[in-house]
């Protein structure tokens, strides 16, 4: 039986990565909630930790799913490869995803009165988090780029490359380009010479026939 293989550019799933993000945020919320309950001398430390973990799990999963869905929806269908979004576009998408997450979970978990405040708070968190990530990424890219050593040019090469020097030192690419140009000119001359020889041979055959 023939097996069907997915193309290399197949669309990645949304739910599994979102659940992974939710598991990470849920574990973080569980430990953070437990520590907060201990500091506040809360008698129900376990319940408080579990409740905080579940809330963080819901927030992380919902936010990741909405954000991935928005990136997928805004991708150009004419291109097979994933779309490349600018840092500003990523900030907008992250902010909108945070607002939708805060609105929906605030409405479901805490009631209608908490929907709008949740949308504002989590929208600002989404914007701020993406801005912080963009700044850190730009800084890292700048550090990596600056760490690449610039090619060193010797004093002799600088002298040859000076506009005041009538003698120019060619690089390998320039020398290869010059040789290719001469070969093309030589091929053209050979073709012209062959045409002249053919004309002379035709003229010679006509004279002999006369």
Short mmCIF file of C-alpha atoms in Angstrom, two decimals:
data_model
loop_
_atom_site.label_atom_id
_atom_site.label_comp_id
_atom_site.label_asym_id
_atom_site.label_seq_id
_atom_site.Cartn_x
_atom_site.Cartn_y
_atom_site.Cartn_z
CA UNK A 1 0.00 0.00 0.00
CA UNK A 2 1.42 3.38 -0.95
CA UNK A 3 2.28 5.73 1.88
CA UNK A 4 1.55 9.42 1.63
CA UNK A 5 4.23 11.76 2.92
CA UNK A 6 3.57 15.33 3.93
CA UNK A 7 5.42 18.01 1.96
CA UNK A 8 8.39 19.69 3.63
CA UNK A 9 6.46 22.95 3.90
CA UNK A 10 3.42 21.38 5.59
CA UNK A 11 1.55 23.60 8.00
CA UNK A 12 2.62 23.04 11.56
CA UNK A 13 -0.07 22.25 14.15
CA UNK A 14 -1.32 24.90 16.53
CA UNK A 15 -2.81 22.94 19.43
CA UNK A 16 0.27 20.89 20.43
CA UNK A 17 2.65 23.88 20.71
CA UNK A 18 -0.07 25.83 22.53
CA UNK A 19 -0.48 23.01 25.06
CA UNK A 20 3.30 22.94 25.58
CA UNK A 21 3.28 26.67 26.31
CA UNK A 22 0.31 26.15 28.62
CA UNK A 23 2.12 23.36 30.48
CA UNK A 24 5.13 25.62 31.03
CA UNK A 25 3.06 28.58 32.21
CA UNK A 26 0.89 26.28 34.33
CA UNK A 27 3.90 24.81 36.15
CA UNK A 28 5.31 28.29 36.68
CA UNK A 29 1.96 29.49 38.03
CA UNK A 30 1.70 26.46 40.33
CA UNK A 31 5.06 27.13 42.00
CA UNK A 32 4.50 30.89 42.05
CA UNK A 33 1.05 30.43 43.56
CA UNK A 34 2.39 28.07 46.21
CA UNK A 35 5.16 30.48 47.15
CA UNK A 36 2.69 33.37 47.32
CA UNK A 37 0.33 31.35 49.52
CA UNK A 38 3.15 30.47 51.90
CA UNK A 39 4.27 34.10 52.15
CA UNK A 40 0.67 35.18 52.85
CA UNK A 41 0.21 32.36 55.40
CA UNK A 42 -2.75 31.07 53.40
CA UNK A 43 -4.17 27.93 55.08
CA UNK A 44 -5.05 26.36 51.71
CA UNK A 45 -1.63 26.47 50.07
CA UNK A 46 -2.31 23.47 47.84
CA UNK A 47 -5.62 24.73 46.52
CA UNK A 48 -4.23 28.20 45.89
CA UNK A 49 -1.25 26.75 44.00
CA UNK A 50 -3.46 24.48 41.89
CA UNK A 51 -5.88 27.30 41.10
CA UNK A 52 -3.06 29.62 40.07
CA UNK A 53 -1.51 26.88 37.96
CA UNK A 54 -4.78 26.18 36.15
CA UNK A 55 -5.34 29.87 35.46
CA UNK A 56 -1.80 30.24 34.09
CA UNK A 57 -2.27 27.08 32.00
CA UNK A 58 -5.44 28.50 30.47
CA UNK A 59 -3.80 31.87 29.80
CA UNK A 60 -0.67 30.39 28.21
CA UNK A 61 -2.57 27.91 26.04
CA UNK A 62 -5.17 30.41 24.86
CA UNK A 63 -2.63 33.15 24.14
CA UNK A 64 -0.33 30.84 22.19
CA UNK A 65 -3.20 29.37 20.17
CA UNK A 66 -4.67 32.78 19.30
CA UNK A 67 -1.27 34.22 18.39
CA UNK A 68 -0.35 31.26 16.18
CA UNK A 69 -3.76 31.38 14.50
CA UNK A 70 -3.34 35.09 13.73
CA UNK A 71 0.09 34.50 12.21
CA UNK A 72 -1.39 31.68 10.14
CA UNK A 73 -4.36 33.76 9.01
CA UNK A 74 -2.18 36.70 7.96
CA UNK A 75 0.18 34.54 5.93
CA UNK A 76 0.08 35.17 2.20
CA UNK A 77 -1.52 32.11 0.54
CA UNK A 78 0.46 32.73 -2.65
CA UNK A 79 3.71 31.86 -0.88
CA UNK A 80 4.55 28.33 0.25
CA UNK A 81 7.14 29.35 2.83
CA UNK A 82 6.06 30.89 6.18
CA UNK A 83 5.52 34.62 6.06
CA UNK A 84 8.17 36.89 7.54
CA UNK A 85 6.63 39.54 9.76
CA UNK A 86 8.35 42.75 10.77
CA UNK A 87 9.04 43.43 14.47
CA UNK A 88 6.29 46.07 14.50
CA UNK A 89 3.77 43.63 13.03
CA UNK A 90 4.73 41.05 15.66
CA UNK A 91 4.11 43.64 18.39
CA UNK A 92 0.63 44.36 17.00
CA UNK A 93 -0.25 40.68 16.71
CA UNK A 94 1.03 39.91 20.22
CA UNK A 95 -0.93 42.81 21.68
CA UNK A 96 -4.16 41.81 19.93
CA UNK A 97 -3.64 38.19 20.98
CA UNK A 98 -3.18 39.28 24.60
CA UNK A 99 -6.32 41.39 24.48
CA UNK A 100 -8.40 38.56 23.02
CA UNK A 101 -7.01 36.16 25.62
CA UNK A 102 -7.74 38.50 28.52
CA UNK A 103 -11.22 39.30 27.25
CA UNK A 104 -12.26 35.69 26.64
CA UNK A 105 -10.84 34.21 29.85
CA UNK A 106 -11.97 37.18 31.92
CA UNK A 107 -15.48 36.70 30.56
CA UNK A 108 -15.49 32.92 31.13
CA UNK A 109 -13.63 32.65 34.43
CA UNK A 110 -14.40 35.91 36.25
CA UNK A 111 -17.56 37.30 34.73
CA UNK A 112 -18.54 40.08 32.35
CA UNK A 113 -17.21 42.89 34.54
CA UNK A 114 -13.64 41.54 34.27
CA UNK A 115 -13.62 41.06 30.49
CA UNK A 116 -12.59 44.58 29.47
CA UNK A 117 -10.00 45.07 32.26
CA UNK A 118 -8.56 41.66 31.38
CA UNK A 119 -8.35 42.62 27.73
CA UNK A 120 -6.53 45.86 28.56
CA UNK A 121 -4.11 44.27 31.03
CA UNK A 122 -3.17 41.25 28.92
CA UNK A 123 -3.02 43.35 25.76
CA UNK A 124 -0.45 45.61 27.40
CA UNK A 125 1.43 42.54 28.65
CA UNK A 126 1.47 41.13 25.12
CA UNK A 127 2.74 44.41 23.70
CA UNK A 128 5.39 44.81 26.40
CA UNK A 129 6.58 41.24 26.15
CA UNK A 130 6.98 41.40 22.39
CA UNK A 131 8.74 44.78 22.59
CA UNK A 132 11.16 43.37 25.16
CA UNK A 133 11.81 40.33 22.99
CA UNK A 134 12.38 42.49 19.90
CA UNK A 135 14.86 44.67 21.80
CA UNK A 136 16.75 41.65 23.13
CA UNK A 137 16.80 40.02 19.69
CA UNK A 138 18.05 43.20 18.00
CA UNK A 139 20.74 43.56 20.64
CA UNK A 140 21.86 39.95 20.21
CA UNK A 141 21.94 40.33 16.42
CA UNK A 142 24.03 43.49 16.74
CA UNK A 143 26.47 41.76 19.08
CA UNK A 144 26.83 38.79 16.74
CA UNK A 145 27.31 41.05 13.74
CA UNK A 146 29.90 43.20 15.50
CA UNK A 147 31.75 40.09 16.64
CA UNK A 148 32.46 39.08 13.03
CA UNK A 149 35.97 40.37 12.22
CA UNK A 150 36.21 42.72 9.29
CA UNK A 151 38.54 41.64 6.48
CA UNK A 152 41.99 43.14 6.96
CA UNK A 153 43.50 45.03 4.02
CA UNK A 154 47.27 45.22 3.90
CA UNK A 155 49.13 48.46 3.28
CA UNK A 156 50.24 47.19 -0.14
CA UNK A 157 46.65 46.46 -1.16
CA UNK A 158 45.59 49.92 -0.03
CA UNK A 159 48.34 51.43 -2.13
CA UNK A 160 47.27 49.44 -5.21
CA UNK A 161 43.60 50.39 -4.67
CA UNK A 162 44.35 54.07 -4.33
CA UNK A 163 42.79 56.21 -7.07
CA UNK A 164 46.11 58.00 -7.45
CA UNK A 165 47.94 54.79 -8.37
CA UNK A 166 48.00 54.08 -12.15
CA UNK A 167 48.66 50.37 -11.42
CA UNK A 168 45.72 48.40 -10.15
CA UNK A 169 45.92 45.06 -8.39
CA UNK A 170 43.19 42.74 -9.60
CA UNK A 171 41.35 40.35 -7.36
CA UNK A 172 40.74 36.76 -8.45
CA UNK A 173 37.16 37.57 -9.47
CA UNK A 174 38.25 40.66 -11.44
CA UNK A 175 41.04 38.69 -13.14
CA UNK A 176 38.63 35.89 -14.05
CA UNK A 177 36.15 38.44 -15.45
CA UNK A 178 38.90 40.03 -17.54
CA UNK A 179 39.96 36.64 -18.94
CA UNK A 180 36.35 35.78 -19.79
CA UNK A 181 36.01 39.07 -21.65
CA UNK A 182 39.17 38.38 -23.67
CA UNK A 183 37.97 34.85 -24.47
CA UNK A 184 34.66 36.21 -25.74
CA UNK A 185 36.46 38.76 -27.89
CA UNK A 186 38.75 36.01 -29.25
CA UNK A 187 35.76 33.78 -30.05
CA UNK A 188 34.14 36.66 -31.92
CA UNK A 189 37.32 37.27 -33.95
CA UNK A 190 37.60 33.56 -34.77
CA UNK A 191 33.98 33.51 -35.95
CA UNK A 192 34.58 36.57 -38.17
CA UNK A 193 37.75 34.97 -39.57
CA UNK A 194 35.90 31.74 -40.38
CA UNK A 195 33.24 33.72 -42.22
CA UNK A 196 35.92 35.51 -44.28
CA UNK A 197 37.58 32.19 -45.09
CA UNK A 198 34.26 30.74 -46.25
CA UNK A 199 33.69 33.79 -48.49
CA UNK A 200 37.16 33.43 -50.02
CA UNK A 201 36.64 29.73 -50.63
CA UNK A 202 33.30 30.41 -52.35
CA UNK A 203 34.89 33.10 -54.49
CA UNK A 204 37.76 30.77 -55.37
CA UNK A 205 35.38 27.99 -56.39
CA UNK A 206 33.40 30.40 -58.60
CA UNK A 207 36.58 31.56 -60.36
CA UNK A 208 37.63 27.99 -61.04
CA UNK A 209 34.23 27.09 -62.40
CA UNK A 210 34.29 30.07 -64.79
#
